[in-house]
């Protein structure tokens, strides 16, 4: 990432155009006029217009592609069209006249449904920028992109594997790499075969042009790139925050244990008939018991369902992660009327949907799980949480999980937020540097805005609410050395890919994401060709929380991806295991 993939493609387009022009001049009779007057066939068969290069990228990169072409190519050498917005050209005969048409994945998906202009052209070349966007082969976007007609196909990405080996399948499907572009062959020879990873390594080595910063530095071709240092900063939740976290974790573990029992019963057709084999919370029926009341609140998640759904487990994990950032982020689940909102699958990101799919595929046998054993033998070495212990539970104040608890006040800086602000003041503002703060949650950045304003620190923000046409202006202002705006608040999803933000040399990752490659993408917004200063990446992780287990999963995913891309010895499977799930809940 940051080594010139965009410029390489522009150079390719320009070189091919120059070569074709030279060939045409040398042999005027070479063209038989076959495509000079494309038309609709009288038999109802569509004769597609012959087009130039179609570039598909995230919306945040539209203007960057246009900017790079305008600044790196002499005038009139390439004609360019940005195909975006409600007023975009709907006629393929117009689009075919451009050397380069730049559009977004969203536009391609929309036009596929209606047979739009992009699908009325056979492109000479199709380039996917940030090609991992299509990694979910079941998505409308992935299917639409793969239906485009083109002679040559390029997939640009610094992170082809995001979560699992299956991410590669969509790229092979787009590239038309037969027979592995067919799901049946993929599953037979790659996904479910003992030699699958070895075959995948061979395929990747055959198709992939790969260069890393490390490789180029070893060859002496990138000697001017400064150093990068990654610093893991551990944050300790204060007493009030940990109290909230522990209460949510207790109930999450109980519901997770119930989820495991239900899955085991479904898979083995065995039912628990003896009361002694069930966890204590299932036996407690005292309506005046504070713990029973809270458990009843949580069971409203699935009050109209017989089973706890997989996505509900994901939402529990989501709430635990949000508490680590700021307890106020779980405001919606604090009152009875709001509890059902926890069951909204729409809150899930693509990475969480990947995890959800693996949850649904997880086969649990009754020999693997005993809820009582899980609850009785939970690990307590890192968290002071005891389950099924009436003495501990009775001490839980009913006021802890109420909105009136000051810990949920968004004006109150959380422990992690205080640490981030401290790092900004000590490591960034005391020098002549700039920094980017990245979070996957818009609310986190909004809270941080308030505290930066109170501290008199000027900043810029780039998130999904900023119109695409205005984003490059924000990037340019921030990268300007004379700009007084030294902090950029960046949404991971809106600006985590493709942008050039070398004006900063500090990047603070406020929260940990399921997908470590998204974090890697964010890091390379500042660690790329053009960076003049040494780069420092700060990763903030709350001690004795689910964030520690997410960090371990991140390391595993990165090792798996590296083994495939480098052809190293096969690592462990990327599939989620029961032990992984138990680990997330500290069991």
Coordinates of C-alpha atoms in Angstrom, one line a residue:
X1 CA 0.0 0.0 0.0
X2 CA 1.2 3.5 -0.9
X3 CA 3.8 2.2 -3.4
X4 CA 2.1 3.6 -6.6
X5 CA -0.5 1.1 -7.8
X6 CA -2.6 4.0 -9.1
X7 CA 0.3 5.5 -11.0
X8 CA 1.2 2.1 -12.4
X9 CA -2.2 1.7 -13.9
X10 CA -2.2 5.2 -15.3
X11 CA 1.2 4.5 -16.9
X12 CA -0.2 1.2 -18.4
X13 CA -3.2 3.0 -19.9
X14 CA -1.0 5.7 -21.4
X15 CA 1.6 3.3 -22.7
X16 CA -1.0 1.1 -24.4
X17 CA -2.7 4.1 -26.0
X18 CA 0.6 5.4 -27.3
X19 CA 1.5 1.9 -28.7
X20 CA -1.9 1.5 -30.3
X21 CA -1.6 4.9 -31.9
X22 CA 1.8 4.1 -33.3
X23 CA 0.5 0.8 -34.7
X24 CA -2.5 2.5 -36.3
X25 CA -0.3 5.0 -38.0
X26 CA 2.0 2.3 -39.3
X27 CA -0.9 0.3 -40.7
X28 CA -3.9 2.3 -41.6
X29 CA -5.6 -0.8 -43.1
X30 CA -5.3 -2.7 -39.9
X31 CA -8.8 -1.6 -38.8
X32 CA -11.7 -3.3 -40.6
X33 CA -14.2 -1.0 -39.1
X34 CA -15.9 -3.8 -37.2
X35 CA -16.7 -1.7 -34.2
X36 CA -16.8 1.7 -35.8
X37 CA -20.6 1.8 -36.0
X38 CA -21.9 -0.4 -33.1
X39 CA -25.7 -0.9 -33.3
X40 CA -28.5 -3.0 -32.0
X41 CA -28.9 -6.3 -33.9
X42 CA -32.2 -6.8 -35.7
X43 CA -32.3 -10.3 -34.2
X44 CA -32.5 -8.9 -30.7
X45 CA -28.8 -9.6 -29.9
X46 CA -27.0 -6.7 -28.3
X47 CA -23.7 -5.6 -30.0
X48 CA -21.8 -4.0 -27.2
X49 CA -20.0 -0.7 -27.7
X50 CA -16.2 -1.0 -27.5
X51 CA -15.0 1.1 -24.6
X52 CA -11.7 2.2 -22.9
X53 CA -10.7 1.6 -19.3
X54 CA -13.3 1.4 -16.5
X55 CA -11.9 2.2 -13.1
X56 CA -14.1 1.1 -10.1
X57 CA -13.1 2.4 -6.7
X58 CA -14.7 3.5 -3.3
X59 CA -16.4 6.8 -3.4
X60 CA -13.7 8.4 -1.3
X61 CA -11.1 7.8 -4.1
X62 CA -13.1 9.2 -7.1
X63 CA -11.4 12.6 -6.9
X64 CA -8.0 11.1 -6.1
X65 CA -8.0 9.1 -9.4
X66 CA -9.1 12.3 -11.2
X67 CA -6.5 14.3 -9.4
X68 CA -3.6 11.9 -10.2
X69 CA -4.5 11.7 -13.9
X70 CA -4.7 15.5 -14.2
X71 CA -1.4 16.1 -12.4
X72 CA 0.7 13.2 -13.8
X73 CA -0.5 13.2 -17.4
X74 CA 0.0 15.9 -20.0
X75 CA -3.1 17.7 -21.1
X76 CA -5.1 16.0 -23.9
X77 CA -3.2 12.7 -23.6
X78 CA -6.1 11.0 -21.8
X79 CA -9.8 11.8 -21.8
X80 CA -11.5 11.1 -18.4
X81 CA -15.0 11.0 -17.2
X82 CA -16.2 10.6 -13.6
X83 CA -19.4 8.5 -13.8
X84 CA -21.1 9.4 -10.5
X85 CA -24.1 11.3 -9.1
X86 CA -27.7 11.6 -10.3
X87 CA -26.7 13.5 -13.4
X88 CA -24.2 10.9 -14.7
X89 CA -24.4 10.1 -18.4
X90 CA -26.9 7.2 -19.1
X91 CA -25.8 6.6 -22.7
X92 CA -23.1 4.0 -23.4
X93 CA -22.3 5.5 -26.8
X94 CA -21.1 8.6 -24.9
X95 CA -19.1 6.8 -22.3
X96 CA -17.3 4.7 -24.9
X97 CA -15.6 7.8 -26.2
X98 CA -13.5 8.3 -23.0
X99 CA -10.1 6.7 -22.4
X100 CA -10.9 6.4 -18.7
X101 CA -14.3 6.2 -17.0
X102 CA -14.1 6.4 -13.2
X103 CA -17.0 5.1 -11.1
X104 CA -17.8 3.5 -7.8
X105 CA -18.8 0.0 -6.6
X106 CA -22.2 1.4 -5.6
X107 CA -22.9 2.8 -9.1
X108 CA -22.0 -0.5 -10.7
X109 CA -24.3 -2.4 -8.4
X110 CA -27.2 0.0 -9.1
X111 CA -26.7 0.0 -12.9
X112 CA -26.5 -3.8 -13.0
X113 CA -30.1 -3.9 -11.7
X114 CA -31.4 -1.7 -14.5
X115 CA -29.0 -2.6 -17.3
X116 CA -27.3 0.8 -17.1
X117 CA -24.7 2.4 -19.4
X118 CA -21.7 0.6 -17.8
X119 CA -23.2 -2.7 -18.9
X120 CA -23.8 -1.6 -22.5
X121 CA -20.0 -1.5 -23.1
X122 CA -17.4 -4.1 -23.5
X123 CA -14.4 -2.4 -21.8
X124 CA -10.9 -2.9 -23.0
X125 CA -9.8 -2.9 -19.4
X126 CA -11.5 -3.1 -16.0
X127 CA -9.6 -2.0 -13.0
X128 CA -10.8 -2.6 -9.4
X129 CA -9.2 -0.3 -6.9
X130 CA -9.4 -1.6 -3.4
X131 CA -10.5 -4.9 -5.0
X132 CA -11.1 -6.5 -1.6
X133 CA -14.4 -4.6 -1.6
X134 CA -16.0 -7.5 -3.5
X135 CA -14.7 -10.2 -1.2
X136 CA -18.2 -11.3 -0.2
X137 CA -19.1 -13.3 -3.3
X138 CA -22.8 -13.4 -2.3
X139 CA -23.1 -9.6 -2.3
X140 CA -24.9 -7.7 -5.0
X141 CA -21.8 -5.6 -5.5
X142 CA -19.6 -8.6 -6.1
X143 CA -22.0 -10.2 -8.5
X144 CA -22.5 -6.9 -10.4
X145 CA -18.8 -6.3 -10.9
X146 CA -18.2 -9.9 -12.1
X147 CA -20.9 -9.4 -14.8
X148 CA -19.1 -6.5 -16.4
X149 CA -17.7 -7.3 -19.8
X150 CA -14.0 -6.6 -20.4
X151 CA -10.9 -7.9 -22.2
X152 CA -8.3 -7.3 -19.5
X153 CA -8.9 -7.3 -15.8
X154 CA -6.9 -5.9 -12.9
X155 CA -7.5 -6.2 -9.2
X156 CA -5.6 -3.6 -7.1
X157 CA -5.4 -4.2 -3.3
X158 CA -2.8 -4.1 -0.6
X159 CA -4.9 -6.5 1.5
X160 CA -6.4 -9.3 -0.7
X161 CA -7.2 -11.4 2.3
X162 CA -9.2 -9.7 5.0
X163 CA -10.6 -12.4 7.2
X164 CA -10.4 -15.8 5.5
X165 CA -9.1 -17.7 2.4
X166 CA -12.6 -17.4 0.8
X167 CA -11.9 -13.7 0.2
X168 CA -9.7 -14.7 -2.7
X169 CA -12.5 -16.6 -4.5
X170 CA -14.3 -13.4 -5.5
X171 CA -11.1 -12.0 -7.0
X172 CA -10.6 -15.2 -9.0
X173 CA -14.2 -15.0 -10.1
X174 CA -13.8 -11.4 -11.3
X175 CA -10.5 -12.4 -13.1
X176 CA -12.2 -15.3 -14.8
X177 CA -9.6 -17.7 -13.6
X178 CA -11.1 -21.0 -14.7
X179 CA -11.9 -23.5 -13.1
X180 CA -11.4 -21.8 -9.7
X181 CA -13.9 -19.1 -10.6
X182 CA -16.6 -21.6 -10.1
X183 CA -17.7 -22.2 -6.5
X184 CA -18.0 -26.0 -6.8
X185 CA -14.4 -26.3 -8.0
X186 CA -13.2 -23.9 -5.4
X187 CA -14.8 -25.9 -2.6
X188 CA -13.6 -29.2 -4.0
X189 CA -9.9 -28.2 -4.7
X190 CA -9.2 -25.3 -2.3
X191 CA -11.7 -25.0 0.5
X192 CA -12.2 -28.6 1.4
X193 CA -9.0 -30.2 0.2
X194 CA -6.0 -31.2 2.3
X195 CA -3.7 -29.6 -0.4
X196 CA -6.0 -26.6 -0.8
X197 CA -3.6 -24.0 0.6
X198 CA -0.7 -25.3 -1.5
X199 CA -2.9 -25.0 -4.6
X200 CA -4.0 -21.5 -3.5
X201 CA -0.3 -20.5 -3.1
X202 CA 0.5 -21.7 -6.6
X203 CA -2.5 -19.7 -8.0
X204 CA -1.6 -16.6 -6.1
X205 CA 2.1 -16.8 -7.2
X206 CA 1.0 -17.2 -10.8
X207 CA -1.5 -14.3 -10.9
X208 CA -0.2 -11.8 -8.4
X209 CA 2.3 -9.0 -8.9
X210 CA 3.3 -8.3 -5.3
X211 CA 5.9 -5.9 -3.8
X212 CA 6.1 -4.8 -0.2
X213 CA 7.9 -1.9 1.4
X214 CA 10.2 -4.4 3.1
X215 CA 11.2 -6.0 -0.2
X216 CA 11.9 -2.7 -1.9
X217 CA 13.9 -1.5 1.1
X218 CA 16.1 -4.6 1.0
X219 CA 16.7 -4.0 -2.7
X220 CA 17.7 -0.5 -2.0
X221 CA 14.9 0.9 -4.1
X222 CA 13.0 2.6 -1.2
X223 CA 15.8 3.9 0.9
X224 CA 14.1 7.2 1.5
X225 CA 11.1 5.8 3.3
X226 CA 11.3 6.7 7.1
X227 CA 10.9 4.2 9.9
X228 CA 7.5 3.0 11.3
X229 CA 7.0 2.2 14.9
X230 CA 3.9 0.5 16.3
X231 CA 3.1 1.1 20.0
X232 CA 0.5 -0.8 21.9
X233 CA -1.0 1.3 24.6
X234 CA -2.8 -0.6 27.3
X235 CA -5.7 1.2 29.0
X236 CA -7.1 0.3 32.3
X237 CA -10.9 1.0 32.7
X238 CA -11.7 3.0 35.8
X239 CA -13.7 1.4 38.6
X240 CA -17.1 2.7 37.3
X241 CA -16.4 1.6 33.8
X242 CA -15.2 -1.9 34.8
X243 CA -18.3 -2.3 37.0
X244 CA -20.5 -1.7 33.9
X245 CA -18.3 -4.0 31.8
X246 CA -18.4 -6.8 34.3
X247 CA -22.2 -6.7 34.6
X248 CA -22.6 -6.9 30.8
X249 CA -20.0 -9.6 30.6
X250 CA -21.8 -11.7 33.2
X251 CA -25.1 -11.7 31.3
X252 CA -23.3 -12.1 28.0
X253 CA -21.6 -15.3 29.2
X254 CA -24.9 -16.7 30.5
X255 CA -26.7 -16.1 27.2
X256 CA -23.7 -17.5 25.3
X257 CA -23.8 -20.6 27.4
X258 CA -27.5 -20.9 26.6
X259 CA -26.7 -20.4 22.9
X260 CA -24.2 -23.2 23.1
X261 CA -26.7 -25.5 24.8
X262 CA -29.3 -24.8 22.1
X263 CA -26.9 -25.4 19.3
X264 CA -25.7 -28.7 20.9
X265 CA -29.3 -29.8 21.4
X266 CA -30.1 -29.1 17.8
X267 CA -27.0 -30.9 16.5
X268 CA -27.3 -34.0 18.6
X269 CA -31.1 -34.2 19.3
X270 CA -30.3 -34.5 23.0
X271 CA -32.2 -32.5 25.5
X272 CA -31.2 -31.6 29.0
X273 CA -33.9 -33.1 31.2
X274 CA -32.4 -32.7 34.6
X275 CA -32.5 -29.4 36.3
X276 CA -29.0 -30.0 37.8
X277 CA -27.5 -29.9 34.3
X278 CA -28.7 -26.4 33.7
X279 CA -27.0 -23.2 34.8
X280 CA -28.2 -21.5 38.0
X281 CA -29.7 -18.6 36.2
X282 CA -32.2 -20.9 34.4
X283 CA -33.4 -22.2 37.8
X284 CA -33.8 -18.8 39.4
X285 CA -37.5 -17.8 39.3
X286 CA -37.6 -15.2 42.1
X287 CA -39.1 -12.1 40.4
X288 CA -37.7 -9.9 43.2
X289 CA -34.1 -11.1 42.6
X290 CA -32.1 -8.2 41.0
X291 CA -30.1 -10.6 38.9
X292 CA -33.2 -12.4 37.7
X293 CA -34.7 -9.0 36.6
X294 CA -31.6 -8.2 34.6
X295 CA -31.5 -11.6 33.0
X296 CA -35.2 -11.2 32.0
X297 CA -34.2 -7.9 30.4
X298 CA -31.6 -9.6 28.3
X299 CA -33.9 -12.4 27.3
X300 CA -36.1 -9.9 25.7
X301 CA -33.6 -10.0 22.9
X302 CA -35.3 -13.2 21.7
X303 CA -38.6 -13.1 23.5
X304 CA -40.5 -13.9 20.4
X305 CA -38.1 -16.6 19.3
X306 CA -37.4 -20.1 20.7
X307 CA -33.6 -19.8 20.1
X308 CA -31.0 -17.2 20.7
X309 CA -29.9 -16.1 17.2
X310 CA -26.2 -16.0 16.2
X311 CA -26.4 -12.3 15.5
X312 CA -27.5 -11.7 19.1
X313 CA -24.2 -13.1 20.2
X314 CA -22.4 -10.7 17.9
X315 CA -24.4 -7.8 19.3
X316 CA -23.4 -8.7 22.8
X317 CA -19.7 -8.7 21.7
X318 CA -20.4 -5.3 20.0
X319 CA -21.7 -3.8 23.3
X320 CA -18.6 -5.1 25.2
X321 CA -16.4 -3.5 22.6
X322 CA -18.3 -0.2 22.8
X323 CA -18.0 -0.1 26.6
X324 CA -14.2 -0.2 26.1
X325 CA -14.5 3.0 24.1
X326 CA -17.1 4.8 26.1
X327 CA -20.0 3.3 28.2
X328 CA -22.3 5.9 26.8
X329 CA -22.3 4.0 23.5
X330 CA -24.5 1.4 24.9
X331 CA -27.2 3.9 25.9
X332 CA -29.8 2.2 23.7
X333 CA -29.8 -1.0 25.7
X334 CA -30.1 0.5 29.1
X335 CA -33.9 0.7 29.3
X336 CA -36.4 -2.1 28.8
X337 CA -37.9 -0.4 25.7
X338 CA -34.6 -0.2 24.1
X339 CA -33.3 -3.7 24.7
X340 CA -34.8 -5.2 21.5
X341 CA -32.6 -2.8 19.5
X342 CA -29.6 -5.0 20.5
X343 CA -31.0 -7.6 18.1
X344 CA -30.6 -5.5 15.0
X345 CA -28.4 -7.4 12.5
X346 CA -28.1 -4.2 10.5
X347 CA -25.6 -2.9 12.9
X348 CA -23.1 -5.5 11.7
X349 CA -20.2 -4.6 9.5
X350 CA -18.9 -6.9 6.7
X351 CA -16.3 -8.3 9.1
X352 CA -19.1 -9.1 11.6
X353 CA -21.2 -10.7 8.9
X354 CA -18.2 -12.9 8.1
X355 CA -18.1 -13.8 11.8
X356 CA -21.8 -14.4 11.8
X357 CA -21.6 -16.8 8.9
X358 CA -19.0 -18.8 10.8
X359 CA -21.1 -18.8 13.9
X360 CA -24.0 -20.3 11.8
X361 CA -21.7 -22.9 10.4
X362 CA -20.3 -23.9 13.8
X363 CA -21.2 -27.5 14.7
X364 CA -21.4 -28.1 18.4
X365 CA -21.8 -31.5 19.9
X366 CA -23.1 -32.2 23.3
X367 CA -19.7 -33.6 24.3
X368 CA -18.2 -30.2 23.5
X369 CA -20.4 -28.1 25.8
X370 CA -21.9 -28.3 29.2
X371 CA -23.3 -25.0 30.2
X372 CA -22.7 -25.7 33.9
X373 CA -19.1 -26.7 33.2
X374 CA -18.6 -23.5 31.2
X375 CA -20.0 -21.3 33.8
X376 CA -18.3 -23.0 36.7
X377 CA -14.9 -23.2 35.1
X378 CA -14.7 -19.8 33.5
X379 CA -11.2 -18.2 33.6
X380 CA -11.0 -15.6 36.3
X381 CA -7.3 -14.8 36.0
X382 CA -7.8 -11.7 34.0
X383 CA -11.3 -10.5 35.0
X384 CA -12.8 -10.3 38.5
X385 CA -16.1 -11.8 37.4
X386 CA -17.6 -14.8 39.2
X387 CA -20.6 -16.5 37.7
X388 CA -23.5 -18.2 39.5
X389 CA -22.2 -16.8 42.8
X390 CA -25.2 -15.3 44.6
X391 CA -23.1 -13.4 47.0
X392 CA -21.3 -11.5 44.3
X393 CA -24.5 -11.0 42.3
X394 CA -26.4 -9.6 45.3
X395 CA -23.7 -6.9 45.5
X396 CA -24.5 -5.7 42.0
X397 CA -26.3 -2.4 42.3
X398 CA -29.5 -2.1 40.3
X399 CA -28.4 1.5 39.5
X400 CA -25.3 0.4 37.6
X401 CA -27.1 -0.1 34.3
X402 CA -29.4 2.8 34.4
X403 CA -29.1 5.9 32.3
X404 CA -28.8 8.1 35.4
X405 CA -25.4 6.5 36.1
X406 CA -22.9 9.3 35.4
X407 CA -20.6 6.8 33.7
X408 CA -22.9 6.9 30.6
X409 CA -22.8 10.7 30.3
X410 CA -21.1 11.4 26.9
X411 CA -19.7 14.6 28.3
X412 CA -17.6 12.5 30.6
X413 CA -14.3 11.4 29.0
X414 CA -13.8 7.7 29.2
X415 CA -10.5 6.1 30.4
X416 CA -9.5 5.4 26.8
X417 CA -10.5 8.8 25.6
X418 CA -8.4 10.4 28.4
X419 CA -5.4 8.3 27.3
X420 CA -5.9 9.3 23.6
X421 CA -6.1 13.0 24.5
X422 CA -3.0 12.7 26.7
X423 CA -1.1 11.1 23.8
X424 CA -2.2 13.8 21.4
X425 CA -1.0 16.5 23.8
X426 CA 2.3 14.9 24.8
X427 CA 3.4 13.3 21.5
X428 CA 1.9 15.4 18.8
X429 CA 1.1 19.0 19.9
X430 CA 4.5 19.3 21.7
X431 CA 6.2 18.8 18.4
X432 CA 5.6 20.2 14.9
X433 CA 3.7 17.0 13.9
X434 CA 0.2 16.2 12.8
X435 CA -2.0 13.2 13.8
X436 CA -5.0 11.2 12.7
X437 CA -7.4 9.6 15.1
X438 CA -9.3 6.6 13.6
X439 CA -12.4 5.0 14.9
X440 CA -15.0 2.7 13.4
X441 CA -17.8 4.4 15.4
X442 CA -18.9 7.9 14.4
X443 CA -20.1 8.6 17.9
X444 CA -16.6 8.1 19.3
X445 CA -15.3 10.8 17.0
X446 CA -18.2 13.1 17.9
X447 CA -17.4 12.8 21.6
X448 CA -13.7 13.4 20.9
X449 CA -14.6 16.5 18.9
X450 CA -16.2 18.0 22.0
X451 CA -13.2 17.4 24.1
X452 CA -10.8 18.7 21.5
X453 CA -12.9 21.9 21.3
X454 CA -12.8 22.3 25.0
X455 CA -9.1 21.9 25.0
X456 CA -8.8 24.6 22.2
X457 CA -7.3 22.1 19.7
X458 CA -8.3 22.8 16.1
X459 CA -9.1 19.7 13.9
X460 CA -10.7 18.4 10.7
X461 CA -13.1 15.6 10.3
X462 CA -13.6 13.1 7.5
X463 CA -16.5 10.7 7.8
X464 CA -19.4 9.2 5.8
X465 CA -21.5 12.4 6.2
X466 CA -19.0 14.4 4.2
X467 CA -20.0 14.6 0.6
X468 CA -17.6 12.8 -1.7
X469 CA -16.9 15.9 -3.7
X470 CA -15.7 17.7 -0.6
X471 CA -13.4 15.0 0.8
X472 CA -10.4 15.8 -1.4
X473 CA -10.5 19.4 -0.2
X474 CA -10.3 18.2 3.4
X475 CA -7.3 15.9 2.5
X476 CA -5.6 18.8 0.7
X477 CA -6.1 21.2 3.6
X478 CA -4.8 18.7 6.2
X479 CA -1.7 17.8 4.1
X480 CA -0.9 21.5 3.6
X481 CA 2.1 22.2 5.9
X482 CA 0.9 25.7 6.7
X483 CA -2.5 24.5 7.9
X484 CA -3.2 25.1 11.5
X485 CA -5.4 22.0 11.6
X486 CA -3.1 19.4 13.2
X487 CA -5.6 16.7 14.0
X488 CA -7.8 14.7 11.6
X489 CA -10.7 12.7 13.0
X490 CA -11.1 9.9 10.4
X491 CA -13.9 7.3 10.1
X492 CA -12.3 3.9 9.4
X493 CA -14.9 3.0 6.8
X494 CA -15.1 6.4 5.1
X495 CA -11.4 7.2 4.9
X496 CA -9.5 4.1 5.8
X497 CA -8.5 3.1 2.3
X498 CA -6.8 4.8 -0.6
X499 CA -6.3 8.3 0.7
X500 CA -2.9 9.9 0.8
X501 CA -2.5 11.6 4.2
X502 CA 1.2 11.9 4.5
X503 CA 0.8 15.3 6.1
X504 CA 0.5 13.4 9.3
X505 CA 3.1 11.1 10.9
X506 CA 1.1 9.9 13.9
X507 CA -2.0 7.6 13.7
X508 CA -4.0 6.7 16.7
X509 CA -6.3 3.6 16.4
X510 CA -8.9 4.3 19.0
X511 CA -10.6 0.9 18.8
X512 CA -9.7 -2.6 17.6
X513 CA -11.5 -4.0 14.6
X514 CA -12.4 -7.6 13.8
X515 CA -10.6 -7.1 10.5
X516 CA -6.9 -6.3 11.1
X517 CA -6.4 -5.5 7.4
X518 CA -8.7 -2.5 7.7
X519 CA -6.3 -1.2 10.4
X520 CA -3.3 -2.0 8.1
X521 CA -5.0 0.1 5.4
X522 CA -5.5 3.0 7.7
X523 CA -1.9 2.8 8.8
X524 CA -0.7 3.1 5.2
X525 CA -2.6 6.4 4.7
X526 CA 0.4 8.0 6.4
X527 CA 3.2 5.4 5.9
X528 CA 3.7 5.6 2.1
X529 CA 5.9 7.1 -0.5
X530 CA 6.1 10.8 0.1
X531 CA 6.2 10.6 3.9
X532 CA 9.2 12.6 5.2
X533 CA 9.0 11.9 8.9
X534 CA 9.2 8.8 11.1
X535 CA 5.8 7.3 11.6
X536 CA 4.3 6.2 14.9
X537 CA 1.1 4.0 15.1
X538 CA -0.7 3.9 18.5
X539 CA -3.1 1.0 19.2
X540 CA -5.2 1.5 22.2
X541 CA -6.4 -1.7 24.0
X542 CA -8.3 -2.0 27.2
X543 CA -6.8 -4.5 29.6
X544 CA -8.7 -7.4 31.0
X545 CA -11.5 -7.0 28.4
X546 CA -12.7 -8.5 25.1
X547 CA -10.2 -6.3 23.3
X548 CA -7.3 -8.5 24.4
X549 CA -9.0 -11.5 22.8
X550 CA -9.7 -9.5 19.6
X551 CA -6.1 -8.6 19.4
X552 CA -5.2 -12.3 19.6
X553 CA -7.6 -13.1 16.7
X554 CA -6.1 -10.2 14.7
X555 CA -2.6 -11.7 15.0
X556 CA -4.0 -15.1 13.9
X557 CA -5.7 -13.6 10.8
X558 CA -2.6 -11.6 9.8
X559 CA -0.4 -14.8 10.1
X560 CA -2.9 -16.7 8.0
X561 CA -3.0 -14.1 5.3
X562 CA 0.8 -13.8 5.2
X563 CA 1.2 -17.6 4.9
X564 CA -1.0 -17.5 1.7
X565 CA 0.6 -14.5 0.1
X566 CA 4.2 -15.6 0.8
X567 CA 3.7 -19.3 0.2
X568 CA 4.8 -20.2 3.7
X569 CA 3.8 -23.3 5.5
X570 CA 0.1 -23.5 6.1
X571 CA -1.1 -21.9 9.2
X572 CA -4.1 -22.9 11.3
X573 CA -7.5 -22.7 9.6
X574 CA -9.2 -19.3 9.5
X575 CA -12.5 -20.8 10.5
X576 CA -13.9 -19.9 13.9
X577 CA -13.6 -22.6 16.5
X578 CA -15.5 -23.2 19.7
X579 CA -12.4 -22.3 21.7
X580 CA -12.2 -19.0 19.8
X581 CA -15.8 -18.2 20.9
X582 CA -15.1 -19.2 24.5
X583 CA -12.0 -17.0 24.5
X584 CA -14.0 -13.9 23.4
X585 CA -16.2 -14.3 26.4
X586 CA -13.2 -15.1 28.7
X587 CA -14.2 -18.7 29.2

